[in-house]
Each structure stands twice: as C-alpha cells, then as structure tokens.
Amino acid sequence: LLITALKNLLLSGKMASNVEAPERWYLALLGFAEHFRTSSPPKIRLCVHCLQAVFQFKPPQRIEARTHLQLGSVLYHHTKNSELARSHLEKAWFISQQVPQFEDVKFEAASILSELFCQQNLVDSAKPLLRKAIQISQQTPYWHCRLLFQLAQLHTLEKDLVSACDLLGVGAEYARVVGSEYTRALFLLSKGMLLLMERKLGEVHPLLTLCGTIVENWQGNPIQKESLRVFFLVLQVTHYLDAGQVKSVKPCLKQLQQCIQTISTLHDDEILPSNPADLFHWLPKEHMCVLVYLVTVMHSMQAGYLEKAQKYTDKALMQLEKLKMLDCSPILSTFQVILLEHIIMCRLVTGHKATALQEISQVCQLCQQSPRLFTNHAAQLHTLLGLYCISVNCMDNAEAQFTTALRLTTHQELWTYIVTNLASVYIREGNRHQELYSLLERINPDHNFPVSSHCLRAAAFYIRGLLSFFQGRYNEAKRFLRETLKMSNAEDLNRLTACSLVLLGHIFYVLGNHRESNNMVVPAMQLASKIPDMSVQLWSSALLKDLNKALGNNMDAHEAAQMHQNFSQQLLQDHIAACSLPEHNLISWTDGPPPVQIQAQNGPTTSLASLL
C-alpha cells in the first residue's frame, strides 16, 4: 500500500512538471530505497520495491542501468535470490556498455557479476567477463587496477599461481606507466607473496629488494606508506619462518612490530589521493594488528617461547572477536584458524591436551561454516589430530590421521613435517621397519632433503638419532643428535635443543658416563622448564632421579623423584580429562568434512604407560 501510494504521488508530480519531474521522482525513490536499506534492521523488501518502481517511469538508459546495478547489488549482498541479482547485473553490464562515459556503473556491474558467478561456481563465466572489463578499462586507472587484482585473486583461488603472477606483473607495469608507485608496490608485493607460495625463491629475492626500494622512496599518505612497509615486512618474516630461521628473523620481526605501533598512532587522512590509481588499501589497520600478532605467535611457537605465544594469541583472539561483531570478512576466520592451529600445538607441548582437543573442535566448527576454509586447512586439522593422538598414546589413530593429512596436502613443508611425525610413530611402535625406512629415505637430512627449512632438517637429524638410540647404535645416535644441536643452537630452536640434550643425556646414562649425562640433562631440564615442555620435563626428571642416585646425591635424587611424581600426576589427570571428552572421538574421523555432532563416550580407553 505504501509503495502504491508513493507511485501515485510521484506520477502526479511527473504530470505537473515535465521538466523537473524525472529528476524529482528518481531522487525521491532513491531516497526512500536508501532509507529502507539503512534502517535498523534493514528493510530490504521495501528497498527493492522502491528501486523496481523506477522502471515504471521508462527512465533514460543511464538511470535504467544504474538502477539495475543497485538492485543487483542489494539482492546479491542482502538476499539469497542470486538468480534475480544476476539478471539485474547482466542488464546493468549490457546497457552501461552502450552509454558513453559511464565507467563506474559499467565496471562495478562487471566486478559484482563476476563475484556472483564465482559464488555460483561459474568461474568459466567470470573469467571472460573480467578479461573484457580489463580490456576496455585501460583509460580508467582505478577500475583497471581493481579488475586486475580481482582476476588475479580468482586465479589464486583456483591454484593457478602462474596466471595470477602474470596479471600482477601486468598491473605493476600499468601502475608505473600511470605514475602510481604506491599501487605498483602493491602489485609487486602481491606477486612476491604468490612467488613465496610457489617456492620460487630465485625470483622472490630480487622482487623484494625492488619493493623495499620503492616503499622507502615513496612519499605519500603516511598510513599508506606504513601499510606498504607492513606488507613488505610480513613477507620477509614469513619467508624466514618458512625457512625455519627463527634467530635470523628477529631484526625483521622487531621492525614489523615497531611499524604496527607507528600505524596505530596515525590518524586516518580523509584527503583522497590525487591519482585515482592510488585508491587502494592492502588491509584495514585493525586487520594488520591481528596479522602482526599472528606472525609473532608463529615465531614464538617455532622458537619455543610458548608462554609468549599464549599471550599474543589471547590478544589476537580478543581483537578478532571484536572485529567479527562488525566485519564478516573471510580473512578474519582464516586468521582465527591459523592462531588456533598454533596455540593447539603449544597446548600439546605444555601438557594441556584437554584444552587442545576443545580448540581442535573449535577449528572444526569454523571449517564447517566455510567449505573454502576447510579445503585450505583440512590437512593441518588432521595433522593436529595426529599430534594429539601421539600425546594420548593412540598410535594407530595417529598413523591414520597423518596418512589422511598426507593425502590432502600439496604443501612441501607441511608434507615434510607430517612425514617426520609419522616416522616418530613408527619408531615408537617398533614393528614397522619397512614403512619407517621408506619414510626416512624421503627425509634424509644428509642427502636431497625435500625442503630448505632449517628447522625441519634439524628435526630430521633428531628422528635419525632417536631411531639409532632405540636400535642401540649409540655412536651413530650421538652423531645425529650433535648435528641437531648444532643446527638448533644456530637458530635458537629451543624445543629441539631440549629434546636433543635429554636424549644425549639418556645415551650417556646407558653407556655409564654419568657425569657427561648430567651435563646434558641439567640444561635440558632448565630449557624445558623455560619453554615449558611437559614431556621433556618428565623425561629429564626421571633421568635426574636415576643419575643422582647413581652419583650418591640422595637429596637431589629425592627432589627429582618428587618432580617426576608431580609431572606424572599432572599428565595423568590431563590425559584422563582429554580422553573423557566427547571431542576425543574426533580421532576416528579420517574422511569428508568435520563431523557436525560428536557423541560422548564412557571414559578413557588409552594408556599413559608410555609417558610414565
């Protein structure tokens, strides 16, 4: 009734004044539509009615095309009526191409329509649409750059990183020609990010060097300049962390943390750039803060500063919860999943398995809400379940989880990490010699190691040392473990250092060299307490008890025995708590999407004997 009355009123207005009427009726309907759209809550049905009423007046092409765009956009963003949204957007795209100097409507219609095609899994319709829009937008710098970014992102989501890199290279050259060094840097940094993903390190290094020069020389909006520096430093930090170079990364990480502090003190400048090609932002300031927390957590986890990792995870998750109340950007869920993945590994090391299991379940819930998130993180999720299974001594389940993860990943570093942990499972089982030797051949640290990661190569030496220890080949074990120690000390890999020291201590104890054993186990215990690593503390305290007894230090032996008892009790209680949770049944899930509901079970079904 409201819309009918409004149309009658506007029609009478049109007849009364033919000169002013088109503008008046159009502005009135547009005003009503916007009022309904921005109401709290939004009244989308009434907004759509107002916009549809525009067509009753047989408007000129410019108004007709713009209205189709507005209807398509509202329906796409606020309803599930994707077919009607598509129809309006296609009309907007078709009509706007016939209207001269109508770039904003034309290219926005192409951009939103291609998004809708991707949402409907019609990628083969989105690509030619974007290519045509890119081809005819060369005189419109903002839209030409934006459409290039959009098509590059589409290729990236399809894992076609070569095509994406080519487009970003085209964008960088175009930005240089139109005099936008800022956007040129964005294109080049984006290309550098993809090259890092492809492990094309020979191309990454000169590209990052060029980017560093462009960023430092560019004089413009301070927030834009600092955001470029954050992008540049994030790439450098993640490059170092991928290579397992925890010590070498510290200067870059410190610069990144200082940079984000600088950004947080700057006020957003409302002055628009004079060059339309500069109208881009890499990430909102708040998202950058979370990202810097995230890479700090990644560094702390690798270095073995687990309390620091916990502190920054708490800060980041708190910030994320606030942001997600106002912002539904998918990148926030990605940040949340990566943070949880790292803190879960921390919990397993610090002896908080029950909490880790609940957080694994939380990752499952996040992945249920987004098929793309699950596709990107399924291998990591099964890897975490495999690590949990090891911690509660469910070795068959651990093997199944790691095997599933290997099937799902194409990421070389993750593959190597999984194989290293699967090898540790076979070593503990003691009867899987053929499978074990097959794995060890593929991660031989002395010959053709599959990745450049310093940390993973050091871990491969440790696994060799562990196997030699169990086989009683002590001199060979010492050689491998000393190599691990040398590598882990070079890059401050504290957990590997602690594990290597306690295993060397155990070897010297078995060989009867109690003094040398003590020289290994005492620093192992100190380092494990600092991390803190509950399993190494348990192992070290057991050795210290026996060592001190053998050396006649009865008081120290009693103190070590008490420590061992305390660690055992803590681990036992946590073990029982974890295995009693309904989420413990996740260890049996090896196929398809995460289970929606997890049934409770009667009680723990695993033994802690191997830990004690």
XYZ file of C-alpha atoms in Angstrom:
612
model
C 0.000 0.000 0.000
C 2.849 2.376 0.856
C 4.522 1.727 -2.494
C 1.222 2.141 -4.430
C 0.545 5.476 -2.724
C 4.118 6.571 -3.371
C 3.852 5.709 -7.079
C 0.540 7.625 -7.419
C 2.064 10.646 -5.710
C 5.126 10.554 -7.941
C 3.076 10.070 -11.132
C 1.018 13.146 -10.319
C 4.278 15.014 -9.716
C 5.550 13.866 -13.109
C 2.462 15.189 -14.936
C 2.575 18.508 -13.089
C 6.136 19.351 -14.147
C 7.639 17.547 -17.115
C 10.948 19.399 -16.955
C 11.839 18.769 -13.320
C 9.889 15.548 -12.849
C 12.419 12.898 -13.976
C 14.982 14.143 -11.509
C 12.430 14.643 -8.741
C 10.723 11.241 -8.992
C 14.045 9.444 -9.338
C 15.638 11.179 -6.364
C 12.541 10.559 -4.263
C 12.512 6.818 -5.000
C 16.265 6.614 -4.488
C 15.946 8.390 -1.149
C 13.225 6.017 0.029
C 15.250 2.975 -1.126
C 18.336 4.154 0.740
C 16.250 4.917 3.843
C 14.887 1.365 3.877
C 18.325 -0.159 3.136
C 19.995 1.650 6.039
C 17.147 1.132 8.539
C 17.870 -0.911 11.633
C 17.139 -3.668 10.876
C 17.333 -3.126 7.078
C 14.002 -3.328 5.218
C 15.376 -4.903 2.062
C 11.994 -5.881 0.574
C 10.787 -2.261 0.687
C 14.141 -1.036 -0.659
C 13.798 -3.415 -3.632
C 10.188 -2.257 -4.246
C 11.308 1.381 -4.408
C 14.079 0.607 -6.895
C 11.774 -1.551 -9.033
C 9.302 1.355 -9.157
C 11.919 3.353 -11.124
C 11.234 1.181 -14.194
C 7.540 2.277 -14.168
C 8.681 5.676 -15.432
C 10.513 4.351 -18.525
C 13.748 6.047 -17.405
C 16.625 7.009 -19.713
C 19.445 4.440 -20.189
C 21.762 5.968 -17.589
C 19.141 5.739 -14.828
C 17.963 2.319 -16.058
C 21.493 0.846 -15.969
C 22.313 2.385 -12.581
C 19.046 1.066 -11.091
C 19.709 -2.445 -12.393
C 23.161 -2.225 -10.751
C 21.673 -1.032 -7.453
C 19.036 -3.782 -7.474
C 21.619 -6.427 -8.387
C 23.949 -5.237 -5.642
C 21.229 -5.152 -2.951
C 19.903 -8.585 -3.921
C 23.434 -10.063 -4.067
C 24.579 -8.669 -0.719
C 21.343 -8.895 1.304
C 19.259 -11.803 -0.076
C 19.615 -15.355 -1.353
C 17.876 -14.529 -4.641
C 21.042 -14.906 -6.704
C 19.222 -15.551 -9.999
C 17.336 -12.248 -9.828
C 20.536 -10.462 -8.731
C 22.342 -11.984 -11.708
C 19.574 -10.873 -14.116
C 19.782 -7.236 -12.936
C 23.599 -7.189 -13.003
C 23.712 -8.638 -16.514
C 21.275 -5.933 -17.687
C 23.374 -3.244 -15.967
C 26.538 -4.546 -17.668
C 24.839 -4.774 -21.096
C 23.108 -1.362 -21.014
C 26.056 0.547 -19.496
C 28.315 -0.520 -22.396
C 26.024 1.450 -24.729
C 26.231 4.638 -22.644
C 29.310 6.873 -23.170
C 31.395 7.920 -20.127
C 29.594 5.608 -17.736
C 32.649 3.764 -16.374
C 31.706 3.467 -12.694
C 28.408 1.676 -13.369
C 29.879 -0.425 -16.171
C 32.864 -1.751 -14.251
C 31.133 -2.101 -10.888
C 28.480 -4.231 -12.610
C 31.229 -6.408 -14.160
C 33.015 -6.704 -10.800
C 29.942 -7.719 -8.752
C 28.621 -10.006 -11.516
C 31.939 -11.889 -11.632
C 31.809 -12.277 -7.825
C 28.317 -13.731 -8.145
C 29.496 -16.129 -10.886
C 32.279 -17.351 -8.594
C 29.795 -17.829 -5.753
C 27.700 -19.999 -8.107
C 30.846 -21.952 -9.141
C 30.620 -20.464 -12.643
C 34.289 -19.480 -12.772
C 34.403 -20.023 -16.538
C 31.776 -17.273 -16.895
C 33.589 -14.912 -14.504
C 36.972 -15.046 -16.269
C 35.924 -13.814 -19.761
C 33.742 -11.141 -18.163
C 36.693 -9.799 -16.153
C 39.039 -10.060 -19.136
C 36.688 -7.975 -21.288
C 36.245 -5.407 -18.485
C 40.038 -5.196 -18.089
C 40.453 -4.769 -21.845
C 38.044 -1.791 -22.056
C 39.066 -0.128 -18.768
C 42.598 0.973 -19.679
C 41.607 4.650 -19.685
C 40.164 4.311 -16.163
C 43.158 3.642 -13.869
C 41.241 2.829 -10.673
C 38.959 0.254 -12.286
C 41.685 -1.216 -14.485
C 43.850 -1.911 -11.417
C 40.938 -3.164 -9.333
C 39.786 -5.598 -12.027
C 43.351 -6.880 -12.490
C 43.562 -7.560 -8.755
C 40.173 -9.307 -8.887
C 41.109 -11.615 -11.768
C 44.478 -12.374 -10.142
C 42.639 -13.318 -6.933
C 40.306 -15.603 -8.896
C 43.286 -17.416 -10.456
C 44.899 -17.672 -6.994
C 41.780 -19.319 -5.537
C 41.966 -21.823 -8.406
C 45.637 -22.501 -7.505
C 46.714 -21.119 -10.906
C 49.503 -19.033 -9.414
C 51.373 -18.643 -12.712
C 48.435 -16.798 -14.361
C 47.898 -14.762 -11.169
C 51.566 -13.700 -11.110
C 51.406 -12.714 -14.794
C 48.389 -10.470 -14.145
C 50.040 -8.862 -11.120
C 53.111 -8.179 -13.259
C 50.878 -6.513 -15.881
C 49.287 -4.448 -13.106
C 52.669 -3.350 -11.744
C 53.781 -2.140 -15.175
C 50.450 -0.356 -15.786
C 50.692 1.372 -12.384
C 54.226 2.534 -13.236
C 53.022 3.978 -16.573
C 50.148 5.914 -14.931
C 52.525 7.259 -12.280
C 51.305 5.287 -9.250
C 54.360 3.943 -7.412
C 52.135 3.117 -4.437
C 49.889 0.744 -6.406
C 52.914 -0.579 -8.304
C 54.330 -1.632 -4.926
C 51.005 -3.317 -4.014
C 51.041 -5.319 -7.245
C 54.703 -6.314 -6.783
C 54.253 -7.274 -3.112
C 51.201 -9.358 -4.037
C 53.267 -11.069 -6.728
C 56.049 -11.661 -4.187
C 53.542 -13.301 -1.854
C 52.474 -15.739 -4.597
C 56.091 -16.470 -5.565
C 56.776 -17.353 -1.923
C 53.788 -19.704 -2.024
C 55.257 -21.328 -5.161
C 58.713 -21.514 -3.509
C 60.278 -19.592 -6.432
C 62.920 -18.110 -4.145
C 65.231 -17.124 -7.016
C 62.545 -14.703 -8.239
C 61.414 -13.606 -4.771
C 64.717 -12.102 -3.596
C 65.219 -9.520 -6.419
C 61.494 -8.684 -6.329
C 61.529 -7.988 -2.569
C 64.696 -5.902 -2.983
C 62.930 -3.777 -5.627
C 59.836 -3.492 -3.403
C 61.950 -2.349 -0.462
C 63.439 0.459 -2.584
C 60.016 1.561 -3.914
C 58.458 1.577 -0.427
C 61.271 3.594 1.145
C 61.356 6.147 -1.706
C 57.584 6.676 -1.966
C 56.406 9.912 -0.372
C 52.672 9.983 0.247
C 49.950 9.328 2.813
C 51.773 8.139 5.998
C 49.260 5.353 6.705
C 49.533 4.057 3.134
C 53.329 4.158 3.349
C 53.396 2.303 6.670
C 50.868 -0.263 5.401
C 53.211 -0.975 2.464
C 56.061 -1.440 4.943
C 53.916 -3.859 6.998
C 53.114 -5.875 3.836
C 56.807 -5.927 2.880
C 57.979 -6.945 6.373
C 55.262 -9.608 6.774
C 56.557 -11.252 3.578
C 60.130 -11.120 4.870
C 59.197 -12.530 8.290
C 57.092 -15.382 6.870
C 59.887 -16.173 4.393
C 62.364 -16.561 7.292
C 59.869 -18.610 9.350
C 59.135 -20.910 6.396
C 62.885 -21.486 6.193
C 62.939 -22.305 9.938
C 65.320 -19.397 10.634
C 63.957 -18.308 13.989
C 67.032 -16.347 15.094
C 67.730 -14.662 11.742
C 64.168 -13.305 11.543
C 64.363 -11.291 14.796
C 65.504 -7.925 13.298
C 62.708 -8.033 10.669
C 60.127 -9.046 13.254
C 61.185 -6.188 15.535
C 60.853 -3.710 12.629
C 57.391 -5.094 11.866
C 56.251 -4.684 15.477
C 57.571 -1.092 15.547
C 55.834 -0.391 12.239
C 52.418 -1.519 13.502
C 52.885 0.637 16.614
C 53.550 3.625 14.336
C 50.392 2.911 12.314
C 48.253 2.684 15.456
C 49.283 6.252 16.403
C 48.456 7.731 12.970
C 45.041 9.233 12.239
C 43.262 8.256 9.047
C 43.692 11.028 6.487
C 40.392 11.877 4.818
C 42.137 13.582 1.873
C 41.748 11.375 -1.202
C 44.855 10.749 -3.331
C 45.106 12.926 -6.451
C 45.925 9.858 -8.590
C 42.838 7.577 -8.914
C 45.172 4.571 -9.240
C 46.245 5.160 -5.609
C 42.746 4.489 -4.208
C 43.649 1.122 -2.685
C 44.346 -0.217 0.782
C 46.125 -3.505 1.430
C 44.369 -4.267 4.742
C 42.457 -2.215 7.320
C 44.605 -1.047 10.215
C 42.834 -3.377 12.673
C 43.423 -6.417 10.433
C 47.123 -5.550 10.192
C 47.368 -5.530 14.010
C 45.930 -9.064 14.166
C 48.298 -10.196 11.398
C 51.342 -8.898 13.295
C 50.142 -10.716 16.439
C 49.788 -13.837 14.280
C 53.331 -13.813 12.858
C 54.634 -13.090 16.394
C 52.795 -16.215 17.618
C 54.293 -18.223 14.719
C 57.782 -17.054 15.709
C 57.248 -17.750 19.423
C 55.917 -21.232 18.668
C 58.906 -22.151 16.478
C 61.412 -20.662 18.922
C 59.841 -22.444 21.903
C 58.654 -19.333 23.769
C 55.262 -20.871 24.465
C 54.101 -18.509 27.212
C 54.779 -15.586 24.876
C 52.852 -17.400 22.118
C 49.931 -17.817 24.541
C 49.999 -14.108 25.484
C 49.899 -12.891 21.881
C 47.285 -15.484 20.891
C 44.985 -14.225 23.666
C 45.440 -10.632 22.477
C 44.820 -11.532 18.845
C 41.726 -13.652 19.555
C 40.247 -10.881 21.717
C 40.803 -8.392 18.884
C 39.292 -10.834 16.390
C 36.144 -11.304 18.465
C 35.601 -7.535 18.496
C 36.220 -7.233 14.744
C 33.906 -10.132 13.846
C 30.993 -8.368 15.548
C 31.183 -5.632 12.890
C 33.033 -7.258 9.995
C 32.267 -10.564 8.224
C 35.453 -10.552 6.114
C 36.570 -14.181 5.447
C 40.192 -13.259 6.226
C 39.267 -12.869 9.920
C 38.171 -16.524 10.116
C 41.405 -17.522 8.378
C 43.439 -15.567 10.953
C 41.437 -17.226 13.747
C 42.052 -20.750 12.410
C 45.816 -20.170 11.988
C 46.063 -18.748 15.526
C 44.195 -21.747 16.925
C 46.410 -24.167 14.957
C 49.500 -22.689 16.602
C 48.094 -22.456 20.128
C 46.873 -26.089 19.887
C 50.478 -27.178 19.238
C 51.561 -25.109 22.254
C 48.930 -26.771 24.494
C 50.099 -30.248 23.471
C 53.686 -29.347 24.404
C 52.768 -27.704 27.716
C 50.607 -30.654 28.819
C 47.130 -29.206 28.258
C 45.698 -31.858 25.970
C 42.060 -31.413 27.006
C 42.151 -27.713 26.126
C 43.954 -28.504 22.863
C 41.234 -31.009 21.940
C 38.471 -28.472 22.586
C 40.308 -25.964 20.405
C 40.653 -28.585 17.642
C 36.866 -28.953 17.855
C 36.576 -25.161 17.569
C 38.627 -25.258 14.337
C 36.263 -27.978 13.053
C 33.270 -25.719 13.751
C 34.878 -22.793 11.913
C 35.628 -25.076 8.945
C 32.011 -26.311 8.900
C 30.907 -22.719 8.268
C 33.200 -22.276 5.256
C 33.930 -25.015 2.681
C 36.876 -22.990 1.338
C 38.384 -22.676 4.828
C 38.074 -26.443 5.278
C 39.676 -27.126 1.885
C 42.639 -24.911 2.828
C 43.065 -26.282 6.372
C 41.901 -29.927 6.245
C 45.473 -31.280 6.131
C 46.521 -29.094 9.088
C 43.450 -30.215 11.053
C 44.255 -33.920 10.577
C 47.906 -33.197 11.432
C 46.833 -31.600 14.734
C 44.648 -34.624 15.494
C 47.661 -36.843 14.737
C 49.789 -34.886 17.224
C 47.004 -35.146 19.814
C 46.815 -38.917 19.218
C 50.570 -39.225 19.894
C 50.158 -37.249 23.134
C 47.499 -39.718 24.407
C 49.342 -42.783 23.049
C 46.745 -43.700 20.381
C 49.355 -44.664 17.795
C 47.031 -46.408 15.314
C 44.823 -43.322 15.203
C 47.890 -41.085 14.888
C 49.028 -43.073 11.857
C 45.543 -42.809 10.292
C 45.403 -39.040 10.877
C 48.884 -38.400 9.444
C 48.152 -40.634 6.433
C 44.955 -38.638 5.781
C 46.851 -35.363 6.114
C 49.494 -36.538 3.623
C 46.744 -37.370 1.139
C 45.250 -33.886 1.484
C 48.325 -31.655 1.302
C 50.394 -30.380 -1.605
C 52.428 -28.049 0.626
C 56.001 -29.356 0.710
C 56.911 -28.040 4.197
C 53.719 -29.431 5.739
C 54.299 -32.765 3.963
C 57.816 -32.955 5.442
C 56.520 -32.039 8.919
C 53.850 -34.782 8.728
C 56.328 -37.422 7.473
C 58.728 -36.542 10.324
C 55.960 -37.080 12.908
C 54.719 -40.253 11.217
C 58.279 -41.597 11.366
C 58.280 -40.961 15.137
C 55.063 -43.021 15.393
C 56.671 -45.951 13.538
C 59.774 -45.728 15.769
C 57.600 -45.913 18.909
C 55.596 -48.862 17.542
C 58.869 -50.722 16.891
C 57.488 -53.166 14.308
C 57.015 -51.029 11.192
C 60.545 -51.271 9.792
C 59.701 -51.319 6.086
C 57.354 -48.307 6.263
C 59.809 -46.479 8.536
C 62.829 -46.895 6.255
C 60.735 -45.873 3.264
C 59.803 -42.607 5.048
C 63.336 -41.913 6.266
C 64.673 -42.188 2.719
C 62.346 -39.342 1.738
C 63.520 -37.047 4.557
C 67.235 -37.810 4.575
C 68.898 -34.695 6.067
C 72.274 -35.661 4.592
C 71.062 -36.065 1.014
C 68.420 -34.288 -1.125
C 66.320 -33.028 1.783
C 62.948 -32.072 0.221
C 62.689 -28.513 1.642
C 65.015 -25.644 2.536
C 63.660 -25.345 6.104
C 66.495 -25.223 8.651
C 64.123 -26.290 11.435
C 62.707 -29.321 9.591
C 66.164 -30.517 8.563
C 67.324 -30.276 12.192
C 64.221 -32.287 13.211
C 65.083 -34.949 10.584
C 68.519 -35.380 12.208
C 66.774 -35.786 15.580
C 64.467 -38.509 14.206
C 67.542 -40.377 12.888
C 69.167 -40.035 16.315
C 66.014 -41.324 18.035
C 65.908 -44.404 15.782
C 69.615 -45.133 16.334
C 69.063 -44.840 20.103
C 66.229 -47.388 20.068
C 68.387 -49.708 17.943
C 71.286 -49.435 20.417
C 73.615 -47.781 17.862
C 74.725 -45.130 20.334
C 77.701 -43.618 18.497
C 75.591 -43.114 15.384
C 72.818 -41.611 17.533
C 75.292 -39.170 19.092
C 76.447 -38.032 15.640
C 72.895 -37.279 14.515
C 71.964 -35.554 17.785
C 75.088 -33.363 17.774
C 74.100 -32.251 14.265
C 70.627 -31.395 15.590
C 72.170 -29.456 18.477
C 74.467 -27.517 16.159
C 71.565 -26.528 13.892
C 69.093 -25.767 16.679
C 71.620 -23.634 18.598
C 72.384 -21.664 15.424
C 68.726 -20.581 15.122
C 67.523 -20.686 18.777
C 65.233 -23.701 18.243
C 64.740 -24.273 21.967
C 62.462 -27.335 21.851
C 64.779 -29.252 19.525
C 67.729 -28.248 21.717
C 65.967 -29.544 24.860
C 64.904 -32.817 23.168
C 68.408 -33.429 21.801
C 70.081 -32.707 25.150
C 67.832 -35.073 27.121
C 68.230 -37.864 24.544
C 72.027 -37.418 24.570
C 71.864 -37.479 28.364
C 69.931 -40.734 28.198
C 72.533 -42.255 25.845
C 75.415 -41.274 28.170
C 73.472 -42.691 31.128
C 73.016 -46.043 29.340
C 76.745 -46.019 28.485
C 77.553 -45.463 32.187
C 79.040 -41.975 31.688
C 77.032 -40.343 34.482
C 78.962 -37.055 34.629
C 78.502 -36.396 30.903
C 74.860 -37.465 31.178
C 74.333 -34.967 33.992
C 75.942 -32.218 31.858
C 73.270 -32.862 29.218
C 70.193 -33.479 31.365
C 70.515 -30.461 33.700
C 70.460 -27.826 30.869
C 67.720 -29.884 29.134
C 65.601 -29.613 32.295
C 66.291 -25.878 32.625
C 65.353 -25.239 28.994
C 62.261 -27.475 29.199
C 61.099 -25.552 32.292
C 61.564 -22.257 30.449
C 59.563 -23.390 27.374
C 57.694 -25.133 29.248
C 57.745 -28.619 27.670
C 55.988 -31.105 29.948
C 57.190 -34.295 28.230
C 60.863 -33.250 28.304
C 60.466 -32.223 31.958
C 59.013 -35.657 32.738
C 61.829 -37.419 30.883
C 64.554 -35.197 32.409
C 63.253 -35.596 35.965
C 63.253 -39.415 35.583
C 66.858 -39.318 34.365
C 67.918 -36.861 37.103
C 66.407 -39.161 39.744
C 68.422 -42.153 38.486
C 71.574 -40.081 37.835
C 71.652 -38.542 41.290
C 71.021 -41.923 42.882
C 73.959 -43.368 40.913
C 76.163 -40.404 41.903
C 75.187 -40.732 45.583
C 73.321 -37.387 45.696
C 70.368 -38.677 47.718
C 68.724 -35.314 48.416
C 68.874 -34.311 44.759
C 67.582 -37.764 43.806
C 64.631 -37.353 46.204
C 63.873 -33.868 44.804
C 63.985 -35.199 41.208
C 61.733 -38.129 42.196
C 59.218 -35.658 43.666
C 59.318 -33.565 40.488
C 58.803 -36.681 38.372
C 55.825 -37.674 40.515
C 54.277 -34.191 40.144
C 54.727 -34.151 36.358
C 53.322 -37.698 36.108
C 50.224 -36.743 38.104
C 49.606 -33.614 36.038
C 49.939 -35.534 32.774
C 47.757 -38.399 34.035
C 44.956 -36.068 35.142
C 45.079 -34.182 31.840
C 45.179 -37.470 29.915
C 42.028 -38.738 31.674
C 40.266 -35.375 31.181
C 41.078 -35.309 27.444
C 40.078 -38.916 26.752
C 36.786 -38.413 28.632
C 35.707 -35.518 26.399
C 33.173 -36.242 23.611
C 35.622 -34.472 21.257
C 38.066 -37.354 21.784
C 36.006 -39.271 19.178
C 37.434 -36.928 16.536
C 40.495 -39.208 16.473
C 38.408 -41.680 14.404
C 37.439 -39.091 11.746
C 39.558 -39.529 8.607
C 37.219 -38.784 5.698
C 34.988 -35.990 4.430
C 34.052 -32.751 6.224
C 34.328 -32.465 10.032
C 31.536 -34.319 11.892
C 28.729 -31.975 12.940
C 27.945 -33.690 16.244
C 30.401 -35.559 18.449
C 28.937 -38.306 20.648
C 30.174 -38.704 24.208
C 31.976 -41.880 25.226
C 32.170 -43.742 28.542
C 35.728 -42.942 29.536
C 39.402 -43.061 28.633
C 40.429 -46.040 26.507
C 44.154 -45.323 26.236
C 47.163 -45.908 28.420
C 49.623 -43.382 29.807
C 52.249 -46.069 30.371
C 54.480 -44.910 27.517
C 54.721 -41.437 29.040
C 55.490 -42.648 32.561
